[in-house]
């Protein structure tokens, strides 16, 4: 299977310049030199705690937030070099599903109008009849009767609205979809419904997903490969099965242990031992060093290199 | 029963929603009535509004003169009718001036934030720092004492109101989540502004528009009262009140009562209508 999207050394820094009393400008390294790739018809899950930079990664890949450095290659073309107009054909190929479906629906517009907009933008010559057919098909594809297209976004429930959001994303037949916590705002029964829909659409439309979530069980269900992010870096990247069987990075282990399970874990406490405050991120060394139970001297001084612990299983840790 | 069958697919139109607001309806009817009176005054008034008849001066309301006559013997009803068209016309034009300049300035500054937009908004701030009436009076006097300059002055003084409101609205809609989605589908920035941001700003603007009409009419009348705005012998409500000042204590109450009532009713109507408009335009209220 060939590579659809390749991200090389992507960084996104936010610089807080405006200091009234002349303090030093503060740089927030939301995403710090990360590299990964997504194959055709593959789902790469990105998991991590709040503020680790996973949403920023998703937005930087689509240039909704302009990256500070790095390359984003879509089928070999670096989209960061393109102007807004040159970028437009790629926008059709790369779509986004938002955490809150309100994010993509104009509250004053009926669903029909919201769905028609991207189709008209990317197929300017489309006829009225063809457009109607296309909208009806997409509505049915996400499980609505076409007559619901006359409704307004606020007349739908959260789960329904998320399905409309998915409909809008797939309406222009993309190949790659960034899903930014698409089910986090939904209750569990609706989560399953939406996740199954997304899995089905992936098969039917041969999509690739970059699936961002903080929920390991969601990631396990939907992903082919899993990347773990911590403080703006991808600290571990592996096949889903391999990752859940054999997570290597101490942070991944903590993340796994944090999932409530009906089985009593033997030495859960040992994992948490010595864990510091979340706000303490080591400046020079491994970002997790301040919280890591296995931290050694070298961890605080030197950023670990990416190592391949097993074929396809990459980890950034001095332990391996 | 009908409601159940069509649940969610049948929603009241804008006019149905507006009709349900009793106070707004009353306001709307009153505005409409004044508009009709203003139009009628072009073709018909019981007497000439400007012809002096000293023999008939200061007559109390009677069958011949329903609202009495003033100190020059002119029929107050006829003057009131002509006053309606002048107040409404000047008010509408003045607010249109504020609207047509204020909205583009505000929308531009809010959407494309930069040095130029900062400058525009600071100019608006400084305009707003002046007391309204003082500002209007100085512009009006500078341009010459006539109704046109009064109208222009009220229009110019109203620009910051619309510019600031539009600026704030544009900023808030621009931040709202769905705009990011529009960027994601690749909609050009200009189209995002015109198709999504402006329509989502329109409700408070319309409400403000109707309230501004009321206050513009009031300000123009105030100017005429002070002798700066509409010049005699053109009948204008504010000037009529000014002329009637001297006759309150001597018992000729009709001279001040009817123009005062007219101004109050028109301004109140615009305010009531504006409130109703807000609810009728809210797509969430059914």
XYZ file of N, CA and C in Angstrom, chain B residues 27-121:
285
model
N -46.413 48.934 17.230
C -45.387 49.867 16.769
C -45.351 49.947 15.258
N -45.392 48.774 14.633
C -45.340 48.719 13.174
C -46.515 49.441 12.544
N -47.702 49.215 13.105
C -48.907 49.865 12.569
C -48.784 51.374 12.701
N -48.271 51.828 13.837
C -48.139 53.266 14.073
C -47.144 53.893 13.078
N -46.010 53.189 12.838
C -45.028 53.700 11.875
C -45.665 53.787 10.490
N -46.375 52.712 10.157
C -47.041 52.661 8.855
C -48.030 53.813 8.711
N -48.793 54.061 9.790
C -49.786 55.141 9.756
C -49.098 56.477 9.495
N -48.001 56.729 10.179
C -47.276 57.993 9.958
C -46.737 58.085 8.537
N -46.281 56.939 8.012
C -45.793 56.929 6.631
C -46.909 57.322 5.671
N -48.095 56.727 5.889
C -49.246 57.025 5.027
C -49.600 58.502 5.126
N -49.639 59.015 6.361
C -49.957 60.432 6.551
C -48.948 61.303 5.813
N -47.673 60.912 5.930
C -46.619 61.674 5.255
C -46.818 61.694 3.745
N -47.183 60.530 3.185
C -47.387 60.461 1.737
C -48.616 61.285 1.338
N -49.683 61.154 2.130
C -50.924 61.893 1.826
C -50.651 63.395 1.802
N -49.756 63.856 2.686
C -49.526 65.297 2.807
C -48.954 65.903 1.526
N -48.402 65.049 0.664
C -47.932 65.562 -0.633
C -49.115 66.012 -1.496
N -50.254 65.335 -1.340
C -51.400 65.597 -2.223
C -52.493 66.409 -1.543
N -52.633 66.216 -0.248
C -53.780 66.835 0.418
C -53.443 67.240 1.855
N -53.714 68.479 2.190
C -53.759 68.889 3.591
C -55.001 69.765 3.724
N -55.644 69.789 4.882
C -56.897 70.569 5.017
C -56.682 72.040 4.677
N -55.589 72.607 5.136
C -55.259 73.999 4.832
C -53.825 74.022 4.343
N -53.368 75.165 3.870
C -51.957 75.281 3.524
C -51.129 75.265 4.807
N -50.062 74.477 4.857
C -49.288 74.396 6.100
C -48.454 75.648 6.363
N -48.256 76.493 5.374
C -47.344 77.626 5.556
C -48.026 78.989 5.441
N -49.253 79.016 4.944
C -49.914 80.309 4.701
C -50.332 80.951 6.019
N -49.904 82.192 6.197
C -50.209 82.904 7.439
C -51.596 83.529 7.343
N -52.397 83.338 8.413
C -53.729 83.964 8.458
C -53.882 84.555 9.842
N -53.419 85.769 10.002
C -53.357 86.362 11.331
C -54.718 86.468 11.987
N -55.777 86.527 11.182
C -57.120 86.603 11.740
C -57.536 85.350 12.498
N -56.905 84.196 12.118
C -57.301 82.929 12.739
C -56.320 82.489 13.807
N -55.467 83.377 14.331
C -54.379 82.897 15.167
C -54.843 82.385 16.532
N -54.142 81.323 16.988
C -54.349 80.725 18.308
C -55.781 80.273 18.570
N -56.410 79.663 17.534
C -57.743 79.120 17.733
C -57.628 77.742 18.399
N -58.504 77.451 19.339
C -58.514 76.158 20.011
C -59.057 75.103 19.039
N -58.735 73.798 19.286
C -59.252 72.748 18.407
C -60.764 72.842 18.265
N -61.222 72.717 17.002
C -62.656 72.796 16.726
C -62.913 71.954 15.491
N -64.138 71.956 14.975
C -64.430 71.176 13.791
C -63.689 71.726 12.573
N -63.512 73.022 12.528
C -62.836 73.644 11.395
C -61.336 73.359 11.448
N -60.748 73.523 12.623
C -59.329 73.217 12.809
C -59.235 72.155 13.891
N -59.063 70.869 13.465
C -59.148 69.753 14.431
C -58.097 69.860 15.526
N -56.945 70.404 15.193
C -55.898 70.548 16.216
C -55.634 72.011 16.539
N -56.504 72.846 16.121
C -56.337 74.262 16.421
C -55.393 74.952 15.443
N -55.061 76.207 15.735
C -54.113 76.951 14.893
C -52.999 77.519 15.770
N -51.895 77.905 15.099
C -50.764 78.415 15.875
C -50.751 79.938 15.919
N -49.650 80.517 16.366
C -49.586 81.961 16.567
C -49.597 82.761 15.264
N -49.484 82.054 14.119
C -49.617 82.756 12.835
C -50.913 82.373 12.129
N -51.781 81.653 12.831
C -53.052 81.268 12.266
C -52.971 80.084 11.310
N -51.814 79.353 11.333
C -51.697 78.206 10.438
C -52.330 76.981 11.102
N -52.936 76.124 10.255
C -53.640 74.947 10.767
C -52.624 73.928 11.281
N -52.736 73.553 12.545
C -51.736 72.653 13.130
C -51.811 71.252 12.526
N -53.017 70.775 12.225
C -53.160 69.452 11.617
C -52.397 69.388 10.296
N -52.544 70.406 9.465
C -51.849 70.414 8.169
C -50.345 70.429 8.370
N -49.898 71.242 9.345
C -48.462 71.305 9.622
C -47.934 69.985 10.164
N -48.747 69.319 10.996
C -48.367 68.009 11.530
C -48.173 66.999 10.409
N -49.103 67.027 9.426
C -49.037 66.048 8.335
C -47.762 66.250 7.519
N -47.460 67.518 7.213
C -46.225 67.785 6.465
C -44.995 67.457 7.305
N -45.106 67.726 8.622
C -44.004 67.417 9.524
C -43.662 65.940 9.514
N -44.698 65.094 9.382
C -44.458 63.645 9.379
C -43.540 63.262 8.237
N -43.836 63.807 7.040
C -43.016 63.381 5.898
C -41.592 63.902 6.028
N -41.466 65.114 6.616
C -40.118 65.665 6.762
C -39.314 64.877 7.795
N -39.941 64.601 8.947
C -39.226 63.840 9.981
C -38.817 62.465 9.478
N -39.764 61.760 8.854
C -39.464 60.408 8.394
C -38.392 60.420 7.317
N -38.525 61.341 6.377
C -37.567 61.399 5.278
C -36.156 61.689 5.797
N -36.062 62.746 6.625
C -34.742 63.107 7.157
C -34.182 61.971 8.009
N -35.043 61.356 8.820
C -34.610 60.262 9.687
C -34.071 59.092 8.876
N -34.833 58.684 7.873
C -34.416 57.544 7.056
C -33.098 57.833 6.339
N -33.006 59.020 5.746
C -31.780 59.322 4.997
C -30.582 59.387 5.949
N -30.784 60.033 7.121
C -29.677 60.148 8.076
C -29.188 58.767 8.499
N -30.134 57.865 8.843
C -29.726 56.532 9.286
C -29.092 55.755 8.134
N -29.595 55.975 6.922
C -28.978 55.286 5.779
C -27.529 55.696 5.623
N -27.254 56.985 5.854
C -25.863 57.447 5.758
C -24.998 56.716 6.782
N -25.460 56.679 8.045
C -24.672 55.996 9.086
C -24.471 54.538 8.720
N -25.539 53.909 8.238
C -25.511 52.484 7.929
C -24.540 52.200 6.792
N -24.669 52.960 5.713
C -23.889 52.667 4.507
C -22.402 52.900 4.730
N -22.050 53.772 5.634
C -20.622 53.989 5.900
C -20.161 53.121 7.068
N -20.992 53.032 8.112
C -20.587 52.313 9.323
C -20.417 50.818 9.122
N -21.331 50.180 8.399
C -21.285 48.723 8.244
C -20.021 48.267 7.508
N -19.716 48.831 6.328
C -18.476 48.395 5.658
C -17.229 48.654 6.503
N -17.188 49.798 7.185
C -16.015 50.086 8.022
C -15.858 49.038 9.112
N -16.955 48.746 9.801
C -16.911 47.782 10.900
C -16.569 46.386 10.416
N -17.201 45.969 9.332
C -16.980 44.615 8.821
C -15.530 44.461 8.362
N -15.036 45.459 7.660
C -13.659 45.409 7.178
C -12.682 45.330 8.352
N -12.882 46.227 9.331
C -11.946 46.266 10.463
C -11.981 44.980 11.254
N -13.166 44.386 11.390
C -13.274 43.167 12.180
C -12.671 41.972 11.469
N -12.836 41.909 10.159
C -12.418 40.698 9.448
C -10.937 40.725 9.118
N -10.469 41.853 8.580
C -9.047 41.950 8.261
C -8.406 42.812 9.330
N -7.923 42.200 10.381
C -7.375 43.020 11.443
C -5.956 43.436 11.108
N -5.709 44.733 11.208
C -4.372 45.208 10.907
C -4.262 46.647 11.363
N -3.236 47.341 10.853
C -3.003 48.717 11.279
C -4.124 49.630 10.827
N -4.558 49.451 9.557
C -5.597 50.307 9.001
C -6.899 50.168 9.794
N -7.251 48.919 10.126
C -8.506 48.728 10.838
C -8.410 49.281 12.253
N -7.204 49.198 12.843
C -7.010 49.803 14.166
C -7.247 51.302 14.103
N -6.717 51.914 13.049
C -6.876 53.357 12.868
C -8.351 53.716 12.701
N -9.052 52.941 11.870
C -10.481 53.217 11.639
C -11.246 53.176 12.962
N -10.991 52.143 13.746
C -11.755 52.007 14.982
C -11.397 53.098 15.992
